[in-house]
Coordinates of C-alpha atoms in Angstrom, one line a residue:
E25 CA -26.8 14.8 -17.7
E26 CA -29.4 13.6 -20.2
C27 CA -26.5 12.3 -22.5
I28 CA -24.9 10.6 -19.5
L29 CA -28.1 8.8 -18.7
A30 CA -28.7 7.9 -22.4
A31 CA -25.2 6.4 -22.7
Y32 CA -26.0 3.6 -20.2
D33 CA -28.2 1.8 -22.8
K34 CA -28.4 3.8 -26.0
S35 CA -26.0 4.9 -28.7
S36 CA -28.0 8.0 -29.8
V37 CA -30.4 10.7 -28.5
K38 CA -33.3 12.3 -30.2
C39 CA -33.0 15.9 -31.2
P40 CA -36.2 17.9 -32.0
N41 CA -34.4 19.5 -35.0
H42 CA -32.1 16.8 -36.3
G43 CA -33.8 13.5 -35.2
D44 CA -31.5 10.7 -33.9
V45 CA -28.0 12.1 -33.1
S46 CA -25.1 9.8 -32.3
L47 CA -23.7 10.2 -28.7
A48 CA -20.3 9.3 -30.1
H49 CA -20.6 12.5 -32.2
I50 CA -22.0 15.0 -29.8
A51 CA -20.8 13.6 -26.4
P52 CA -18.1 11.0 -26.8
D53 CA -16.9 11.4 -23.2
T54 CA -20.2 10.1 -21.9
M55 CA -19.3 6.8 -23.6
F56 CA -15.7 7.1 -22.4
L57 CA -14.5 7.1 -26.1
D58 CA -11.9 9.7 -25.1
L59 CA -10.0 6.9 -23.3
G60 CA -9.2 5.2 -26.6
E61 CA -9.3 1.5 -27.5
R62 CA -6.5 0.6 -25.1
H63 CA -8.7 1.2 -22.0
L64 CA -12.2 0.8 -23.4
I65 CA -13.5 -2.8 -22.9
R66 CA -16.4 -4.0 -25.0
P67 CA -19.1 -5.8 -23.0
H68 CA -18.7 -9.0 -25.1
S69 CA -15.1 -9.2 -23.9
L70 CA -16.1 -9.6 -20.2
V71 CA -17.7 -12.5 -18.4
R72 CA -19.0 -11.7 -15.0
G73 CA -18.4 -14.4 -12.3
K74 CA -19.1 -14.7 -8.6
L75 CA -19.7 -11.8 -6.2
L76 CA -16.6 -11.0 -4.3
G77 CA -17.9 -8.2 -2.0
R78 CA -19.5 -4.8 -1.9
G79 CA -18.6 -1.3 -0.9
A80 CA -20.2 2.1 -0.8
F81 CA -20.1 2.3 -4.6
G82 CA -21.7 -1.1 -5.3
F83 CA -20.7 -4.7 -5.9
V84 CA -17.3 -6.2 -6.9
F85 CA -17.4 -9.4 -9.0
K86 CA -14.7 -11.8 -10.2
G87 CA -14.6 -11.9 -14.0
T88 CA -12.6 -12.9 -17.0
C89 CA -11.6 -10.5 -19.7
R90 CA -10.5 -11.4 -23.2
V91 CA -7.2 -9.9 -24.1
R92 CA -7.5 -7.6 -27.1
G93 CA -6.3 -9.2 -30.3
S94 CA -6.1 -12.8 -29.0
N95 CA -8.3 -15.6 -27.6
D96 CA -6.4 -15.4 -24.2
T97 CA -8.3 -14.3 -21.1
I98 CA -7.2 -12.9 -17.8
Q99 CA -8.8 -12.9 -14.3
V100 CA -10.1 -9.5 -13.3
A101 CA -12.1 -7.7 -10.6
M102 CA -15.2 -5.8 -11.9
K103 CA -16.1 -2.9 -9.7
M104 CA -19.7 -2.2 -10.7
L105 CA -20.8 1.4 -10.6
Q106 CA -24.5 0.8 -11.3
P107 CA -26.8 -1.8 -9.8
V108 CA -26.6 -5.3 -11.1
Q109 CA -28.1 -8.6 -9.9
P110 CA -25.7 -10.1 -7.4
G111 CA -26.4 -13.7 -8.7
P112 CA -28.4 -16.8 -7.7
N113 CA -26.1 -17.7 -4.8
A114 CA -25.9 -14.2 -3.3
S115 CA -26.5 -13.7 0.4
Q116 CA -29.7 -12.1 1.6
S117 CA -27.9 -8.9 2.6
A118 CA -26.5 -8.6 -1.0
I119 CA -29.9 -9.0 -2.5
I120 CA -31.3 -6.4 -0.1
A121 CA -28.4 -4.0 -1.0
Y122 CA -29.1 -4.5 -4.7
K123 CA -32.8 -3.9 -4.4
G124 CA -32.1 -0.7 -2.4
A125 CA -29.7 0.6 -4.9
Q126 CA -31.9 -0.3 -7.9
G127 CA -34.8 1.4 -6.2
K128 CA -32.8 4.7 -5.9
W129 CA -31.9 4.5 -9.6
D130 CA -35.5 3.9 -10.6
R131 CA -36.7 6.9 -8.5
D132 CA -34.1 9.3 -9.8
P133 CA -32.1 7.8 -12.7
L134 CA -30.7 11.1 -13.8
Q135 CA -29.1 11.8 -10.4
Y136 CA -27.7 8.3 -9.9
A137 CA -26.5 7.8 -13.4
S138 CA -24.6 11.2 -13.2
K139 CA -23.2 10.3 -9.8
A140 CA -21.9 6.9 -11.1
Y141 CA -20.3 8.6 -14.1
C142 CA -18.6 11.2 -12.0
T143 CA -17.3 8.4 -9.6
A144 CA -15.9 6.6 -12.6
R145 CA -14.2 9.7 -14.0
Q146 CA -12.8 10.6 -10.5
E147 CA -11.1 7.2 -10.1
L148 CA -10.0 7.0 -13.8
N149 CA -8.4 10.4 -13.6
I150 CA -6.1 8.9 -10.9
L151 CA -5.7 5.3 -12.1
L152 CA -4.7 6.3 -15.6
T153 CA -1.7 8.1 -14.3
L154 CA -0.4 5.4 -11.9
R155 CA 2.3 2.8 -12.5
H156 CA 3.7 1.2 -9.4
P157 CA 4.4 -2.4 -8.3
H158 CA 2.3 -1.9 -5.1
I159 CA -0.7 -0.2 -6.7
V160 CA -3.5 -2.2 -8.4
P161 CA -3.4 -1.4 -12.1
L162 CA -6.4 -0.5 -14.2
V163 CA -7.3 -3.0 -17.0
G164 CA -10.0 -0.7 -18.4
V165 CA -13.5 0.5 -18.2
C166 CA -16.7 -1.2 -19.5
T167 CA -19.8 1.0 -20.1
R168 CA -22.6 -1.6 -20.2
P169 CA -22.9 -2.1 -17.3
L170 CA -20.7 0.6 -16.1
A171 CA -17.7 -1.0 -14.4
L172 CA -14.0 -0.3 -13.6
V173 CA -12.0 -3.4 -14.5
L174 CA -8.9 -4.1 -12.4
D175 CA -6.3 -6.8 -11.9
L176 CA -7.7 -9.6 -9.6
A177 CA -6.0 -10.1 -6.3
P178 CA -5.7 -13.9 -5.7
F179 CA -6.3 -13.6 -2.0
G180 CA -8.7 -10.7 -1.8
A181 CA -8.5 -7.9 0.7
L182 CA -6.0 -7.8 3.6
D183 CA -8.8 -7.4 6.2
A184 CA -10.0 -10.9 5.5
T185 CA -6.5 -12.2 6.0
L186 CA -6.2 -10.4 9.3
R187 CA -9.5 -11.9 10.4
H188 CA -8.3 -15.4 9.5
Y189 CA -5.1 -14.9 11.6
R190 CA -7.3 -13.7 14.5
R191 CA -9.6 -16.8 14.3
T192 CA -6.6 -19.1 14.4
G193 CA -5.0 -17.4 17.3
A194 CA -1.9 -16.4 15.2
T195 CA -0.2 -13.0 14.8
L196 CA 1.7 -11.6 11.9
S197 CA 5.4 -12.3 12.2
P198 CA 7.6 -9.3 12.5
Y199 CA 9.0 -10.1 9.0
T200 CA 5.5 -10.2 7.4
L201 CA 4.5 -7.0 9.3
Q202 CA 7.6 -5.2 8.2
A203 CA 7.1 -6.2 4.5
I204 CA 3.5 -5.0 4.5
I205 CA 4.4 -1.7 6.2
L206 CA 7.2 -1.1 3.6
Q207 CA 5.1 -2.0 0.6
V208 CA 2.1 0.2 1.6
A209 CA 4.5 3.0 2.6
K210 CA 6.1 3.0 -0.8
A211 CA 2.7 3.0 -2.5
I212 CA 1.5 6.0 -0.5
E213 CA 4.9 7.8 -1.0
Y214 CA 4.5 7.3 -4.8
L215 CA 0.9 8.7 -4.6
H216 CA 2.2 11.8 -2.8
Q217 CA 4.9 12.2 -5.4
Q218 CA 2.1 12.4 -8.0
H219 CA 0.3 15.0 -5.8
I220 CA -2.4 12.6 -4.8
I221 CA -3.8 12.3 -1.2
Y222 CA -5.1 8.8 -0.7
R223 CA -7.4 9.6 2.3
D224 CA -8.8 6.0 3.0
L225 CA -5.9 3.8 4.1
K226 CA -7.1 0.7 5.9
S227 CA -6.7 -3.1 5.5
E228 CA -9.9 -3.3 3.6
N229 CA -8.3 -1.3 0.8
V230 CA -5.1 -3.3 0.6
L231 CA -5.3 -6.3 -1.7
V232 CA -3.2 -9.5 -1.3
W233 CA -1.2 -11.2 -4.0
S234 CA 0.9 -13.3 -1.7
I235 CA 1.2 -13.6 2.1
P236 CA 2.3 -16.4 4.5
P237 CA -0.7 -18.2 6.1
P238 CA -0.9 -18.4 9.9
F239 CA 1.9 -20.4 11.6
H240 CA 3.7 -20.7 8.3
D241 CA 7.4 -20.1 7.6
H242 CA 7.7 -16.6 6.2
L243 CA 10.7 -17.5 4.1
E244 CA 8.7 -19.9 2.0
V245 CA 5.9 -17.4 1.0
P246 CA 6.8 -13.8 0.2
V247 CA 4.6 -10.8 0.9
H248 CA 3.2 -9.0 -2.0
I249 CA 0.3 -6.5 -1.5
K250 CA -1.1 -3.6 -3.5
L251 CA -3.1 -0.5 -2.7
A252 CA -6.6 -0.3 -4.2
D253 CA -9.7 1.9 -4.3
Y254 CA -9.2 5.6 -5.3
G255 CA -12.8 6.6 -5.1
I256 CA -12.2 9.4 -2.5
S257 CA -8.5 10.1 -3.3
R258 CA -7.8 13.7 -4.3
L259 CA -5.3 15.5 -6.6
T260 CA -3.9 18.3 -4.5
L261 CA -2.3 21.7 -4.9
P262 CA 0.9 22.6 -3.1
S263 CA -1.2 24.4 -0.5
G264 CA -3.3 21.3 0.2
T265 CA -6.9 20.3 -0.4
K266 CA -10.3 20.3 1.2
G267 CA -13.2 17.9 1.6
F268 CA -14.5 15.4 4.1
G269 CA -13.6 11.9 3.4
G270 CA -12.2 8.7 5.0
T271 CA -13.2 6.1 7.5
E272 CA -13.9 6.8 11.2
G273 CA -11.0 5.7 13.3
F274 CA -8.5 6.2 10.5
M275 CA -9.4 9.8 9.6
A276 CA -6.9 12.5 10.7
P277 CA -7.9 15.0 13.4
E278 CA -7.4 18.0 11.0
I279 CA -10.1 16.6 8.7
M280 CA -12.6 15.8 11.5
R281 CA -12.1 19.0 13.4
Y282 CA -13.2 21.3 10.5
N283 CA -15.4 18.7 8.7
G284 CA -13.1 19.0 5.7
E285 CA -13.8 22.7 5.2
E286 CA -10.2 23.8 6.0
E287 CA -7.2 22.9 3.9
Y288 CA -5.0 19.9 4.8
T289 CA -2.0 18.1 3.2
E290 CA -0.8 14.6 2.4
K291 CA 0.1 14.3 6.1
V292 CA -3.5 13.1 6.7
D293 CA -2.3 9.8 5.1
C294 CA 0.4 9.5 7.7
F295 CA -2.2 9.5 10.5
S296 CA -4.2 6.7 8.7
F297 CA -0.9 4.9 8.2
G298 CA -0.4 4.8 12.0
M299 CA -3.9 3.4 12.5
F300 CA -3.2 0.8 9.7
I301 CA -0.1 -0.3 11.6
Y302 CA -2.3 -0.7 14.7
E303 CA -4.6 -3.0 12.6
L304 CA -1.6 -5.1 11.6
L305 CA -0.3 -5.4 15.2
T306 CA -3.6 -6.1 16.9
L307 CA -5.7 -7.7 14.1
H308 CA -8.5 -5.4 15.1
Q309 CA -9.7 -2.1 13.8
P310 CA -8.9 0.9 15.9
F311 CA -11.6 1.9 18.4
E312 CA -13.7 -1.2 17.9
S313 CA -16.9 -0.9 20.0
H314 CA -16.0 2.7 20.9
E315 CA -19.0 5.0 20.8
S316 CA -17.3 8.5 20.5
V317 CA -14.4 7.9 18.2
K318 CA -14.3 11.5 16.8
E319 CA -14.2 13.1 20.2
C320 CA -11.6 10.6 21.5
I321 CA -9.2 11.3 18.6
L322 CA -9.7 15.1 18.8
E323 CA -8.9 14.9 22.5
G324 CA -5.7 13.0 21.7
G325 CA -6.9 9.6 22.6
R326 CA -5.5 6.5 20.8
P327 CA -6.6 2.8 20.7
P328 CA -5.0 0.6 23.4
L329 CA -2.3 -2.0 23.0
T330 CA -1.9 -5.2 25.0
H331 CA 1.3 -6.8 26.2
R332 CA 1.2 -9.1 23.1
E333 CA 1.5 -6.1 20.8
T334 CA 4.2 -4.4 22.8
A335 CA 6.5 -7.4 22.2
Y336 CA 6.9 -6.4 18.6
P337 CA 10.2 -4.6 17.7
T338 CA 10.3 -1.1 19.2
Y339 CA 10.9 0.7 16.0
M340 CA 7.6 -0.5 14.6
L341 CA 5.7 0.7 17.7
D342 CA 7.7 4.0 17.4
L343 CA 6.7 4.4 13.8
M344 CA 3.0 3.9 14.6
V345 CA 3.1 6.5 17.4
L346 CA 5.0 9.0 15.2
C347 CA 2.4 8.6 12.5
W348 CA -0.7 9.0 14.6
C349 CA 0.6 11.9 16.7
Q350 CA -1.8 14.8 16.9
Q351 CA 0.2 17.5 15.1
P352 CA 2.5 18.0 13.4
R353 CA 3.4 14.8 11.6
D354 CA 6.5 14.2 9.5
S355 CA 6.1 13.2 5.9
L356 CA 5.9 9.5 5.2
P357 CA 9.4 9.1 3.5
H358 CA 11.1 10.4 6.7
L359 CA 8.9 8.3 8.9
H360 CA 9.5 4.9 7.3
A361 CA 13.1 5.5 6.2
G362 CA 14.4 3.4 9.1
L363 CA 12.5 0.3 8.1
D364 CA 14.3 -0.2 4.9
G365 CA 17.6 -0.9 6.6
A366 CA 16.2 -2.6 9.7
V367 CA 17.4 -6.1 10.4
L368 CA 15.2 -8.4 12.5
V369 CA 16.9 -10.8 14.9

């Protein structure tokens, strides 16, 4: 832990017997040197831009990254894992969040430095193994400040798109809805093939490369989305995994009932997938303004639909219901198989 903390701003530690000792020599993993040159991004290769948003881990910034071996740059998203100033034009809430996070690090730097390092390692263990057209790829990791560097989504997170649709009074066309469902389903299916349970499927974690704007012809603008954020994803054994994780309203009953202390399988992602479809249909999060979400789900309750949503193709509604059923659920490939060949008329 002392080496992890030192690696944030030093290249060596002091040994009472040997004086200054290089971290690269005694603890190369604390500096992520085990990743090799391909994935290790030097601080001078990155330029941090405007604040894009924040999550439980910290801030996400837009940035530019110099391509190794050339003068070319690419647009990236920098997911910061240690507190950094949000910038001169940041909102008051972002400034307050930064000060709160920095205060925690100042009070207990060893704990929070170690936690950030473990978070980076957890996500890297998954991202380094993934190659899929609908999963956000890793560009690399920067150590000062500690940040995961990812491809930048031109249109941000899907939840912002859904809010824009809602404000304009528009709904997602069946064609757009079907494309989003299929692309996310294929990403989740791929994760399951890699023995990874995602655990936090929601529109906030789906990033948009291309999508038709409200009241726009879907044929002119294709749908292209990618799944992001593997901070609480888990590698799993054939028997399943344990642990409490997810977002209220999207979390499967079998996780909530036992607070993550009993084993569960990848079918928890199928439940979240059903709630994600609900988000797409209604442009609202499930159980908005509901006070007892956990109790409601455990008792078999589900969020309501209006007449507008029931006008969508029946097979989409059926898929949602199959996914969010209490128990048992089918595996995702079987659930979404009918969508591939579906023809909208």
